[in-house]
Amino acid sequence: MPSLSVRRLLAMLVLCTAPQLALPASAAPRVPAPFEQLVPATLGGDGLALVEVRRRCEDCDPWRVLEFRANDTATPAWREKVSVRAGVTAMYAYPGTDYFANVKVEQSMPGRYEQDKALVIQHIEHDFRLLDARVASYLGTNEAARDKLMALLAPGTRTMEYMRETVRGVDYASYTVKVLGLSGGALSQVHFFVPGRDVIVTAYLLQQKNAKFKTIDEFLRMRAGFIRAWIDLLAPLAPVGAGAGDHAGDQQHQGGGLQAARPAALP
C-alpha cells in the first residue's frame, strides 16, 4: 500500500475547495448573463441560498484542464482539455454556516459539448475508481482503521458510492464519500449536463466545520434535495428526447461496470 494516508488521497483528488467561513444572511448576488436561468437564488426550499457569484475571467484560455492521476503520485499520468466559452462560480450556504456547495456553471465552445461531456464523465469515473481502490486497499491492510470506519457505516454499505442517472432528461454523474471526516474537502462531486445550453454544471458539496448537517445521513438527505432542485431547474431546458439513451432511468453504483479507458485529447 502507498504511504499516503486516505485523507491525503481524498484531498489530492478534490478538484476544488472553498474557505470555511460562517456566512451572514444577505440579498442574493446578481448573476451575470447568460447564466441567469442557470444559477438560482435558492435551492430546495430548505434555506440553501446563493451567497456569492464570480464570473470566469474573460481573458482566460478557452478551456480548463482535467488531470488523470495514477498510483499515489502528485504528477498526473495525463491531462485533457475541456473547452470553456464562458462560466461562473456560484457559492451556496445555509444561514449561519460555512459554504455547502461550490458550483461551476460552464458553457462549452461551439461544437465541443458532447466531447466535453464525455471527458468530464471519464474523469469523475477515473477519480472514483482510483480513490475507491486505494481506500479498499488501505482498509484491507489496516484492521484498526477498518474497524473504526465500518462502525460509522450502515451494514452492507461502502465508504464510496458512484452514481450515473438520467432524470426528466437531465443526465448527471456523481460520487459520494459516505463517512464524515474522511475527506478534508468535498464529500460529494456532482456533474449535471444541459445539452440545450451546451452547459456543464459541476458541484462540490463540501465537508464543513460549521455545518447544518451533523451526521452522514443528514448530509445524504441534503444532497438528494440539492440534486432534485437542480433537476427541477434544468429539466425545462433539456431538449425533447434528451436522456433517452443508454443511461435513461438507470443507476450505476459503487464502481460497477466502470471501464478504465483513456479518452481522446482535444486538439
Short mmCIF file of N, CA, C and O in Angstrom, two decimals, residues 35-166:
data_model
loop_
_atom_site.label_atom_id
_atom_site.label_comp_id
_atom_site.label_asym_id
_atom_site.label_seq_id
_atom_site.Cartn_x
_atom_site.Cartn_y
_atom_site.Cartn_z
N PHE A 35 -26.16 33.50 -17.72
CA PHE A 35 -26.37 32.40 -16.77
C PHE A 35 -27.52 32.64 -15.80
O PHE A 35 -27.68 31.90 -14.83
N GLU A 36 -28.36 33.66 -16.06
CA GLU A 36 -29.41 33.99 -15.11
C GLU A 36 -30.35 32.81 -14.82
O GLU A 36 -30.77 32.60 -13.68
N GLN A 37 -30.69 32.04 -15.84
CA GLN A 37 -31.59 30.91 -15.66
C GLN A 37 -30.90 29.67 -15.10
O GLN A 37 -31.57 28.71 -14.72
N LEU A 38 -29.58 29.70 -15.03
CA LEU A 38 -28.81 28.52 -14.64
C LEU A 38 -28.22 28.63 -13.23
O LEU A 38 -27.59 27.67 -12.76
N VAL A 39 -28.39 29.76 -12.58
CA VAL A 39 -27.86 29.96 -11.23
C VAL A 39 -29.00 30.49 -10.36
O VAL A 39 -29.21 31.70 -10.27
N PRO A 40 -29.75 29.61 -9.69
CA PRO A 40 -30.91 30.04 -8.91
C PRO A 40 -30.49 30.73 -7.61
O PRO A 40 -29.43 30.46 -7.05
N ALA A 41 -31.36 31.61 -7.11
CA ALA A 41 -31.09 32.31 -5.86
C ALA A 41 -31.24 31.40 -4.66
O ALA A 41 -30.57 31.58 -3.64
N THR A 42 -32.13 30.40 -4.75
CA THR A 42 -32.31 29.42 -3.68
C THR A 42 -32.42 28.04 -4.29
O THR A 42 -32.75 27.89 -5.47
N LEU A 43 -32.16 27.02 -3.46
CA LEU A 43 -32.22 25.63 -3.93
C LEU A 43 -32.91 24.77 -2.88
O LEU A 43 -32.49 24.74 -1.72
N GLY A 44 -33.97 24.09 -3.28
CA GLY A 44 -34.55 23.05 -2.44
C GLY A 44 -35.55 23.50 -1.40
O GLY A 44 -36.20 22.68 -0.77
N GLY A 45 -35.69 24.81 -1.16
CA GLY A 45 -36.69 25.28 -0.23
C GLY A 45 -36.36 25.04 1.24
O GLY A 45 -37.25 25.20 2.10
N ASP A 46 -35.12 24.65 1.58
CA ASP A 46 -34.77 24.39 2.98
C ASP A 46 -33.76 25.38 3.53
O ASP A 46 -33.10 25.12 4.53
N GLY A 47 -33.65 26.53 2.85
CA GLY A 47 -32.75 27.58 3.33
C GLY A 47 -31.44 27.70 2.58
O GLY A 47 -30.69 28.66 2.81
N LEU A 48 -31.13 26.77 1.69
CA LEU A 48 -29.88 26.85 0.93
C LEU A 48 -30.00 27.98 -0.09
O LEU A 48 -30.91 27.99 -0.92
N ALA A 49 -29.07 28.93 -0.02
CA ALA A 49 -29.18 30.14 -0.83
C ALA A 49 -27.85 30.51 -1.47
O ALA A 49 -26.77 30.21 -0.94
N LEU A 50 -27.95 31.20 -2.59
CA LEU A 50 -26.78 31.74 -3.28
C LEU A 50 -26.21 32.90 -2.47
O LEU A 50 -26.93 33.84 -2.13
N VAL A 51 -24.91 32.83 -2.18
CA VAL A 51 -24.29 33.88 -1.38
C VAL A 51 -23.14 34.58 -2.10
O VAL A 51 -22.69 35.64 -1.66
N GLU A 52 -22.67 34.02 -3.19
CA GLU A 52 -21.55 34.63 -3.90
C GLU A 52 -21.53 34.13 -5.34
O GLU A 52 -21.80 32.95 -5.61
N VAL A 53 -21.22 35.01 -6.28
CA VAL A 53 -21.07 34.64 -7.70
C VAL A 53 -19.81 35.30 -8.24
O VAL A 53 -19.58 36.49 -8.02
N ARG A 54 -18.98 34.52 -8.92
CA ARG A 54 -17.79 35.05 -9.56
C ARG A 54 -17.79 34.66 -11.03
O ARG A 54 -17.93 33.48 -11.37
N ARG A 55 -17.62 35.64 -11.90
CA ARG A 55 -17.54 35.37 -13.34
C ARG A 55 -16.15 34.87 -13.70
O ARG A 55 -15.14 35.35 -13.17
N ARG A 56 -16.09 33.90 -14.60
CA ARG A 56 -14.79 33.44 -15.11
C ARG A 56 -14.14 34.57 -15.89
O ARG A 56 -14.80 35.29 -16.64
N CYS A 57 -12.84 34.71 -15.74
CA CYS A 57 -12.14 35.83 -16.38
C CYS A 57 -12.31 35.77 -17.91
O CYS A 57 -12.26 34.71 -18.51
N GLU A 58 -12.55 36.93 -18.51
CA GLU A 58 -12.82 36.99 -19.94
C GLU A 58 -11.58 36.71 -20.77
O GLU A 58 -11.69 36.31 -21.94
N ASP A 59 -10.39 36.92 -20.21
CA ASP A 59 -9.16 36.68 -20.96
C ASP A 59 -8.53 35.32 -20.61
O ASP A 59 -7.39 35.04 -20.98
N CYS A 60 -9.27 34.45 -19.91
CA CYS A 60 -8.77 33.11 -19.62
C CYS A 60 -8.67 32.30 -20.91
O CYS A 60 -9.38 32.57 -21.89
N ASP A 61 -7.82 31.28 -20.90
CA ASP A 61 -7.80 30.35 -22.02
C ASP A 61 -9.18 29.70 -22.17
O ASP A 61 -9.87 29.47 -21.17
N PRO A 62 -9.61 29.39 -23.40
CA PRO A 62 -10.95 28.83 -23.61
C PRO A 62 -11.02 27.34 -23.28
O PRO A 62 -11.62 26.56 -24.03
N TRP A 63 -10.43 26.96 -22.19
CA TRP A 63 -10.51 25.57 -21.74
C TRP A 63 -10.13 25.50 -20.26
O TRP A 63 -9.60 26.44 -19.68
N ARG A 64 -10.42 24.36 -19.65
CA ARG A 64 -9.88 24.00 -18.34
C ARG A 64 -9.26 22.61 -18.46
O ARG A 64 -9.60 21.86 -19.38
N VAL A 65 -8.36 22.29 -17.56
CA VAL A 65 -7.58 21.07 -17.66
C VAL A 65 -8.06 20.05 -16.63
O VAL A 65 -8.22 20.38 -15.44
N LEU A 66 -8.31 18.83 -17.07
CA LEU A 66 -8.61 17.71 -16.20
C LEU A 66 -7.34 16.87 -16.04
O LEU A 66 -6.73 16.49 -17.04
N GLU A 67 -6.97 16.58 -14.80
CA GLU A 67 -5.78 15.79 -14.54
C GLU A 67 -6.18 14.36 -14.16
O GLU A 67 -6.97 14.15 -13.23
N PHE A 68 -5.65 13.40 -14.88
CA PHE A 68 -5.90 11.98 -14.63
C PHE A 68 -4.68 11.43 -13.90
O PHE A 68 -3.60 11.35 -14.47
N ARG A 69 -4.87 11.07 -12.63
CA ARG A 69 -3.76 10.64 -11.80
C ARG A 69 -3.64 9.13 -11.76
O ARG A 69 -4.59 8.41 -12.05
N ALA A 70 -2.46 8.68 -11.38
CA ALA A 70 -2.22 7.24 -11.24
C ALA A 70 -1.43 7.01 -9.95
O ALA A 70 -0.62 7.84 -9.55
N ASN A 71 -1.68 5.87 -9.32
CA ASN A 71 -1.00 5.50 -8.08
C ASN A 71 -1.17 6.60 -7.04
O ASN A 71 -2.23 7.18 -6.91
N ASP A 72 -0.11 6.93 -6.30
CA ASP A 72 -0.22 7.94 -5.25
C ASP A 72 0.65 9.15 -5.53
O ASP A 72 1.00 9.90 -4.64
N THR A 73 1.01 9.36 -6.78
CA THR A 73 1.91 10.45 -7.12
C THR A 73 1.13 11.75 -7.31
O THR A 73 -0.05 11.75 -7.64
N ALA A 74 1.81 12.86 -7.11
CA ALA A 74 1.20 14.17 -7.34
C ALA A 74 1.23 14.55 -8.81
O ALA A 74 0.53 15.47 -9.23
N THR A 75 2.04 13.87 -9.61
CA THR A 75 2.16 14.19 -11.03
C THR A 75 1.10 13.43 -11.82
O THR A 75 1.00 12.21 -11.72
N PRO A 76 0.28 14.14 -12.62
CA PRO A 76 -0.76 13.45 -13.38
C PRO A 76 -0.18 12.48 -14.40
O PRO A 76 0.89 12.72 -14.98
N ALA A 77 -0.89 11.38 -14.64
CA ALA A 77 -0.49 10.43 -15.68
C ALA A 77 -0.73 11.05 -17.06
O ALA A 77 0.04 10.84 -17.98
N TRP A 78 -1.81 11.80 -17.17
CA TRP A 78 -2.07 12.56 -18.39
C TRP A 78 -3.10 13.63 -18.09
O TRP A 78 -3.73 13.64 -17.05
N ARG A 79 -3.24 14.57 -19.01
CA ARG A 79 -4.18 15.68 -18.88
C ARG A 79 -5.04 15.77 -20.12
O ARG A 79 -4.61 15.40 -21.20
N GLU A 80 -6.25 16.30 -19.93
CA GLU A 80 -7.16 16.55 -21.04
C GLU A 80 -7.75 17.95 -20.90
O GLU A 80 -7.93 18.44 -19.77
N LYS A 81 -8.08 18.58 -22.02
CA LYS A 81 -8.68 19.91 -22.00
C LYS A 81 -10.19 19.81 -22.27
O LYS A 81 -10.61 19.15 -23.22
N VAL A 82 -10.95 20.49 -21.43
CA VAL A 82 -12.39 20.66 -21.62
C VAL A 82 -12.62 22.11 -22.00
O VAL A 82 -12.17 23.03 -21.31
N SER A 83 -13.33 22.35 -23.10
CA SER A 83 -13.50 23.72 -23.57
C SER A 83 -14.42 24.51 -22.65
O SER A 83 -15.34 23.97 -22.05
N VAL A 84 -14.15 25.80 -22.53
CA VAL A 84 -15.00 26.70 -21.74
C VAL A 84 -15.13 28.02 -22.51
O VAL A 84 -14.16 28.76 -22.66
N ARG A 85 -16.34 28.29 -22.97
CA ARG A 85 -16.61 29.54 -23.66
C ARG A 85 -16.84 30.68 -22.66
O ARG A 85 -16.37 31.80 -22.86
N ALA A 86 -17.59 30.37 -21.60
CA ALA A 86 -17.87 31.33 -20.53
C ALA A 86 -18.30 30.53 -19.31
O ALA A 86 -18.73 29.38 -19.42
N GLY A 87 -18.19 31.15 -18.15
CA GLY A 87 -18.58 30.42 -16.95
C GLY A 87 -18.67 31.31 -15.73
O GLY A 87 -18.16 32.43 -15.71
N VAL A 88 -19.33 30.78 -14.69
CA VAL A 88 -19.39 31.44 -13.40
C VAL A 88 -19.20 30.40 -12.31
O VAL A 88 -19.45 29.20 -12.51
N THR A 89 -18.73 30.86 -11.15
CA THR A 89 -18.67 30.04 -9.94
C THR A 89 -19.69 30.60 -8.96
O THR A 89 -19.69 31.80 -8.67
N ALA A 90 -20.58 29.73 -8.46
CA ALA A 90 -21.64 30.13 -7.54
C ALA A 90 -21.46 29.39 -6.22
O ALA A 90 -21.34 28.17 -6.21
N MET A 91 -21.45 30.12 -5.12
CA MET A 91 -21.29 29.54 -3.80
C MET A 91 -22.64 29.56 -3.08
O MET A 91 -23.32 30.59 -3.05
N TYR A 92 -23.01 28.41 -2.49
CA TYR A 92 -24.28 28.28 -1.77
C TYR A 92 -24.02 27.92 -0.31
O TYR A 92 -23.08 27.17 0.00
N ALA A 93 -24.87 28.44 0.58
CA ALA A 93 -24.73 28.15 2.00
C ALA A 93 -26.09 28.23 2.68
O ALA A 93 -27.01 28.90 2.20
N TYR A 94 -26.20 27.52 3.82
CA TYR A 94 -27.33 27.68 4.71
C TYR A 94 -27.03 28.83 5.66
O TYR A 94 -25.87 29.12 5.95
N PRO A 95 -28.07 29.51 6.15
CA PRO A 95 -27.83 30.67 7.05
C PRO A 95 -26.94 30.32 8.23
O PRO A 95 -27.14 29.31 8.91
N GLY A 96 -25.91 31.15 8.45
CA GLY A 96 -25.05 30.98 9.61
C GLY A 96 -24.08 29.83 9.55
O GLY A 96 -23.48 29.48 10.57
N THR A 97 -23.89 29.22 8.38
CA THR A 97 -22.98 28.08 8.25
C THR A 97 -21.91 28.38 7.21
O THR A 97 -21.94 29.40 6.52
N ASP A 98 -20.96 27.45 7.09
CA ASP A 98 -19.94 27.55 6.06
C ASP A 98 -20.56 27.24 4.69
O ASP A 98 -21.70 26.80 4.59
N TYR A 99 -19.76 27.42 3.65
CA TYR A 99 -20.22 27.07 2.30
C TYR A 99 -20.62 25.59 2.24
O TYR A 99 -19.85 24.72 2.64
N PHE A 100 -21.79 25.33 1.71
CA PHE A 100 -22.25 23.96 1.50
C PHE A 100 -21.88 23.47 0.10
O PHE A 100 -21.51 22.31 -0.08
N ALA A 101 -22.00 24.33 -0.91
CA ALA A 101 -21.76 23.91 -2.30
C ALA A 101 -20.97 24.95 -3.06
O ALA A 101 -21.25 26.16 -2.98
N ASN A 102 -19.98 24.49 -3.79
CA ASN A 102 -19.21 25.28 -4.74
C ASN A 102 -19.61 24.78 -6.12
O ASN A 102 -19.35 23.62 -6.45
N VAL A 103 -20.28 25.63 -6.90
CA VAL A 103 -20.89 25.20 -8.16
C VAL A 103 -20.28 25.99 -9.32
O VAL A 103 -20.30 27.23 -9.31
N LYS A 104 -19.76 25.26 -10.30
CA LYS A 104 -19.23 25.89 -11.51
C LYS A 104 -20.19 25.62 -12.65
O LYS A 104 -20.53 24.46 -12.93
N VAL A 105 -20.64 26.68 -13.31
CA VAL A 105 -21.55 26.57 -14.45
C VAL A 105 -20.79 27.06 -15.67
O VAL A 105 -20.43 28.25 -15.75
N GLU A 106 -20.51 26.15 -16.61
CA GLU A 106 -19.61 26.47 -17.73
C GLU A 106 -20.23 26.07 -19.06
O GLU A 106 -20.77 24.97 -19.20
N GLN A 107 -20.12 26.98 -20.01
CA GLN A 107 -20.64 26.75 -21.35
C GLN A 107 -19.50 26.32 -22.27
O GLN A 107 -18.44 26.95 -22.30
N SER A 108 -19.73 25.23 -23.00
CA SER A 108 -18.71 24.72 -23.92
C SER A 108 -18.59 25.61 -25.15
O SER A 108 -19.51 26.34 -25.52
N MET A 109 -17.44 25.51 -25.82
CA MET A 109 -17.27 26.16 -27.10
C MET A 109 -18.18 25.51 -28.13
O MET A 109 -18.55 24.33 -27.99
N PRO A 110 -18.56 26.24 -29.18
CA PRO A 110 -19.44 25.67 -30.21
C PRO A 110 -18.88 24.36 -30.77
O PRO A 110 -17.70 24.27 -31.12
N GLY A 111 -19.73 23.33 -30.83
CA GLY A 111 -19.34 22.04 -31.37
C GLY A 111 -18.56 21.15 -30.42
O GLY A 111 -18.19 20.03 -30.78
N ARG A 112 -18.32 21.59 -29.17
CA ARG A 112 -17.47 20.85 -28.24
C ARG A 112 -18.24 20.14 -27.13
O ARG A 112 -17.67 19.35 -26.38
N TYR A 113 -19.52 20.44 -26.97
CA TYR A 113 -20.24 19.99 -25.79
C TYR A 113 -20.19 18.48 -25.60
O TYR A 113 -19.88 17.99 -24.50
N GLU A 114 -20.49 17.70 -26.62
CA GLU A 114 -20.55 16.25 -26.44
C GLU A 114 -19.18 15.68 -26.07
O GLU A 114 -19.07 14.79 -25.23
N GLN A 115 -18.13 16.20 -26.68
CA GLN A 115 -16.79 15.74 -26.34
C GLN A 115 -16.42 16.17 -24.92
O GLN A 115 -15.82 15.39 -24.16
N ASP A 116 -16.79 17.40 -24.54
CA ASP A 116 -16.53 17.85 -23.18
C ASP A 116 -17.26 16.98 -22.17
O ASP A 116 -16.70 16.59 -21.13
N LYS A 117 -18.52 16.66 -22.44
CA LYS A 117 -19.30 15.81 -21.54
C LYS A 117 -18.63 14.45 -21.37
O LYS A 117 -18.51 13.95 -20.23
N ALA A 118 -18.21 13.85 -22.47
CA ALA A 118 -17.56 12.54 -22.38
C ALA A 118 -16.29 12.60 -21.54
O ALA A 118 -16.01 11.69 -20.74
N LEU A 119 -15.51 13.66 -21.68
CA LEU A 119 -14.29 13.80 -20.90
C LEU A 119 -14.58 13.98 -19.41
O LEU A 119 -13.91 13.40 -18.55
N VAL A 120 -15.59 14.79 -19.09
CA VAL A 120 -15.93 15.03 -17.69
C VAL A 120 -16.41 13.74 -17.04
O VAL A 120 -16.03 13.41 -15.90
N ILE A 121 -17.24 12.97 -17.74
CA ILE A 121 -17.72 11.70 -17.19
C ILE A 121 -16.54 10.74 -17.01
O ILE A 121 -16.43 10.04 -15.99
N GLN A 122 -15.67 10.68 -18.01
CA GLN A 122 -14.50 9.81 -17.89
C GLN A 122 -13.64 10.19 -16.69
O GLN A 122 -13.13 9.33 -15.96
N HIS A 123 -13.52 11.49 -16.44
CA HIS A 123 -12.68 11.97 -15.36
C HIS A 123 -13.26 11.62 -13.99
O HIS A 123 -12.53 11.14 -13.10
N ILE A 124 -14.55 11.83 -13.79
CA ILE A 124 -15.13 11.52 -12.49
C ILE A 124 -15.11 10.01 -12.25
O ILE A 124 -14.87 9.55 -11.13
N GLU A 125 -15.32 9.21 -13.29
CA GLU A 125 -15.23 7.75 -13.13
C GLU A 125 -13.80 7.32 -12.81
O GLU A 125 -13.58 6.43 -11.97
N HIS A 126 -12.84 7.96 -13.45
CA HIS A 126 -11.42 7.66 -13.17
C HIS A 126 -11.09 7.99 -11.72
O HIS A 126 -10.49 7.18 -11.00
N ASP A 127 -11.49 9.18 -11.26
CA ASP A 127 -11.22 9.58 -9.88
C ASP A 127 -11.89 8.63 -8.89
O ASP A 127 -11.28 8.23 -7.90
N PHE A 128 -13.15 8.29 -9.16
CA PHE A 128 -13.85 7.39 -8.25
C PHE A 128 -13.17 6.04 -8.19
O PHE A 128 -12.93 5.49 -7.10
N ARG A 129 -12.85 5.49 -9.34
CA ARG A 129 -12.24 4.16 -9.39
C ARG A 129 -10.90 4.14 -8.65
O ARG A 129 -10.61 3.21 -7.88
N LEU A 130 -10.10 5.16 -8.86
CA LEU A 130 -8.79 5.25 -8.24
C LEU A 130 -8.90 5.37 -6.73
O LEU A 130 -8.25 4.64 -5.96
N LEU A 131 -9.75 6.28 -6.27
CA LEU A 131 -9.89 6.50 -4.85
C LEU A 131 -10.54 5.32 -4.15
O LEU A 131 -10.12 4.92 -3.06
N ASP A 132 -11.55 4.73 -4.77
CA ASP A 132 -12.23 3.58 -4.17
C ASP A 132 -11.25 2.42 -3.99
O ASP A 132 -11.25 1.76 -2.94
N ALA A 133 -10.40 2.19 -4.98
CA ALA A 133 -9.42 1.10 -4.87
C ALA A 133 -8.39 1.40 -3.78
O ALA A 133 -7.98 0.49 -3.04
N ARG A 134 -7.98 2.64 -3.65
CA ARG A 134 -6.99 2.99 -2.64
C ARG A 134 -7.56 2.84 -1.23
O ARG A 134 -6.90 2.33 -0.32
N VAL A 135 -8.80 3.30 -1.05
CA VAL A 135 -9.43 3.16 0.26
C VAL A 135 -9.58 1.69 0.63
O VAL A 135 -9.27 1.27 1.75
N ALA A 136 -10.06 0.88 -0.34
CA ALA A 136 -10.24 -0.55 -0.09
C ALA A 136 -8.92 -1.22 0.26
O ALA A 136 -8.84 -2.06 1.16
N SER A 137 -7.83 -0.85 -0.45
CA SER A 137 -6.53 -1.44 -0.19
C SER A 137 -6.03 -1.04 1.20
O SER A 137 -5.51 -1.87 1.95
N TYR A 138 -6.21 0.22 1.55
CA TYR A 138 -5.77 0.70 2.86
C TYR A 138 -6.52 -0.01 3.98
O TYR A 138 -5.91 -0.49 4.95
N LEU A 139 -7.83 -0.11 3.84
CA LEU A 139 -8.62 -0.77 4.88
C LEU A 139 -8.33 -2.26 4.96
O LEU A 139 -8.43 -2.87 6.02
N GLY A 140 -7.94 -2.85 3.81
CA GLY A 140 -7.62 -4.26 3.81
C GLY A 140 -6.35 -4.59 4.56
O GLY A 140 -6.14 -5.75 4.96
N THR A 141 -5.48 -3.61 4.76
CA THR A 141 -4.21 -3.85 5.45
C THR A 141 -4.12 -3.15 6.79
O THR A 141 -3.10 -3.24 7.47
N ASN A 142 -5.16 -2.42 7.17
CA ASN A 142 -5.15 -1.68 8.44
C ASN A 142 -6.42 -2.02 9.21
O ASN A 142 -7.46 -1.39 9.04
N GLU A 143 -6.32 -3.04 10.05
CA GLU A 143 -7.51 -3.55 10.73
C GLU A 143 -8.14 -2.52 11.66
O GLU A 143 -9.37 -2.40 11.72
N ALA A 144 -7.32 -1.75 12.37
CA ALA A 144 -7.86 -0.76 13.30
C ALA A 144 -8.65 0.31 12.57
O ALA A 144 -9.76 0.69 12.98
N ALA A 145 -8.08 0.80 11.45
CA ALA A 145 -8.78 1.81 10.66
C ALA A 145 -10.06 1.24 10.06
O ALA A 145 -11.09 1.91 10.01
N ARG A 146 -9.99 0.00 9.59
CA ARG A 146 -11.17 -0.64 9.01
C ARG A 146 -12.29 -0.77 10.03
O ARG A 146 -13.45 -0.43 9.75
N ASP A 147 -11.96 -1.21 11.23
CA ASP A 147 -12.98 -1.37 12.27
C ASP A 147 -13.60 -0.02 12.64
O ASP A 147 -14.82 0.08 12.86
N LYS A 148 -12.78 1.01 12.69
CA LYS A 148 -13.28 2.34 13.04
C LYS A 148 -14.23 2.85 11.96
O LYS A 148 -15.31 3.40 12.28
N LEU A 149 -13.86 2.67 10.69
CA LEU A 149 -14.72 3.14 9.61
C LEU A 149 -15.99 2.32 9.49
O LEU A 149 -17.08 2.87 9.27
N MET A 150 -15.87 1.02 9.62
CA MET A 150 -17.05 0.17 9.49
C MET A 150 -18.09 0.48 10.56
O MET A 150 -19.29 0.32 10.34
N ALA A 151 -17.61 0.93 11.72
CA ALA A 151 -18.54 1.29 12.79
C ALA A 151 -19.38 2.52 12.43
O ALA A 151 -20.45 2.74 13.00
N LEU A 152 -18.89 3.31 11.46
CA LEU A 152 -19.60 4.52 11.05
C LEU A 152 -20.52 4.29 9.87
O LEU A 152 -21.30 5.18 9.52
N LEU A 153 -20.45 3.11 9.25
CA LEU A 153 -21.24 2.82 8.06
C LEU A 153 -22.41 1.91 8.38
O LEU A 153 -22.31 1.03 9.24
N ALA A 154 -23.50 2.10 7.66
CA ALA A 154 -24.61 1.16 7.77
C ALA A 154 -24.18 -0.19 7.21
O ALA A 154 -23.35 -0.25 6.29
N PRO A 155 -24.72 -1.30 7.74
CA PRO A 155 -24.34 -2.63 7.24
C PRO A 155 -24.56 -2.75 5.74
O PRO A 155 -25.58 -2.30 5.21
N GLY A 156 -23.57 -3.34 5.07
CA GLY A 156 -23.69 -3.57 3.64
C GLY A 156 -23.33 -2.39 2.75
O GLY A 156 -23.41 -2.50 1.52
N THR A 157 -22.94 -1.25 3.32
CA THR A 157 -22.55 -0.10 2.51
C THR A 157 -21.04 0.04 2.48
O THR A 157 -20.32 -0.54 3.29
N ARG A 158 -20.55 0.85 1.53
CA ARG A 158 -19.13 1.07 1.37
C ARG A 158 -18.79 2.52 1.65
O ARG A 158 -19.67 3.37 1.79
N THR A 159 -17.50 2.81 1.72
CA THR A 159 -17.07 4.17 2.01
C THR A 159 -17.31 5.13 0.85
O THR A 159 -17.36 6.34 1.04
N MET A 160 -17.42 4.59 -0.38
CA MET A 160 -17.59 5.41 -1.58
C MET A 160 -18.75 4.88 -2.40
O MET A 160 -19.00 3.67 -2.43
N GLU A 161 -19.45 5.80 -3.10
CA GLU A 161 -20.52 5.38 -4.00
C GLU A 161 -20.49 6.23 -5.25
O GLU A 161 -20.34 7.45 -5.19
N TYR A 162 -20.63 5.58 -6.40
CA TYR A 162 -20.73 6.26 -7.69
C TYR A 162 -22.14 6.09 -8.22
O TYR A 162 -22.76 5.03 -8.06
N MET A 163 -22.65 7.14 -8.88
CA MET A 163 -23.98 7.08 -9.48
C MET A 163 -24.01 7.84 -10.79
O MET A 163 -23.41 8.91 -10.91
N ARG A 164 -24.66 7.26 -11.78
CA ARG A 164 -24.97 7.98 -13.01
C ARG A 164 -26.42 7.70 -13.35
O ARG A 164 -26.86 6.55 -13.34
N GLU A 165 -27.18 8.75 -13.63
CA GLU A 165 -28.62 8.60 -13.84
C GLU A 165 -29.12 9.71 -14.75
O GLU A 165 -28.53 10.79 -14.82
N THR A 166 -30.20 9.45 -15.47
CA THR A 166 -30.90 10.45 -16.23
C THR A 166 -32.31 10.58 -15.66
O THR A 166 -33.04 9.59 -15.57
#
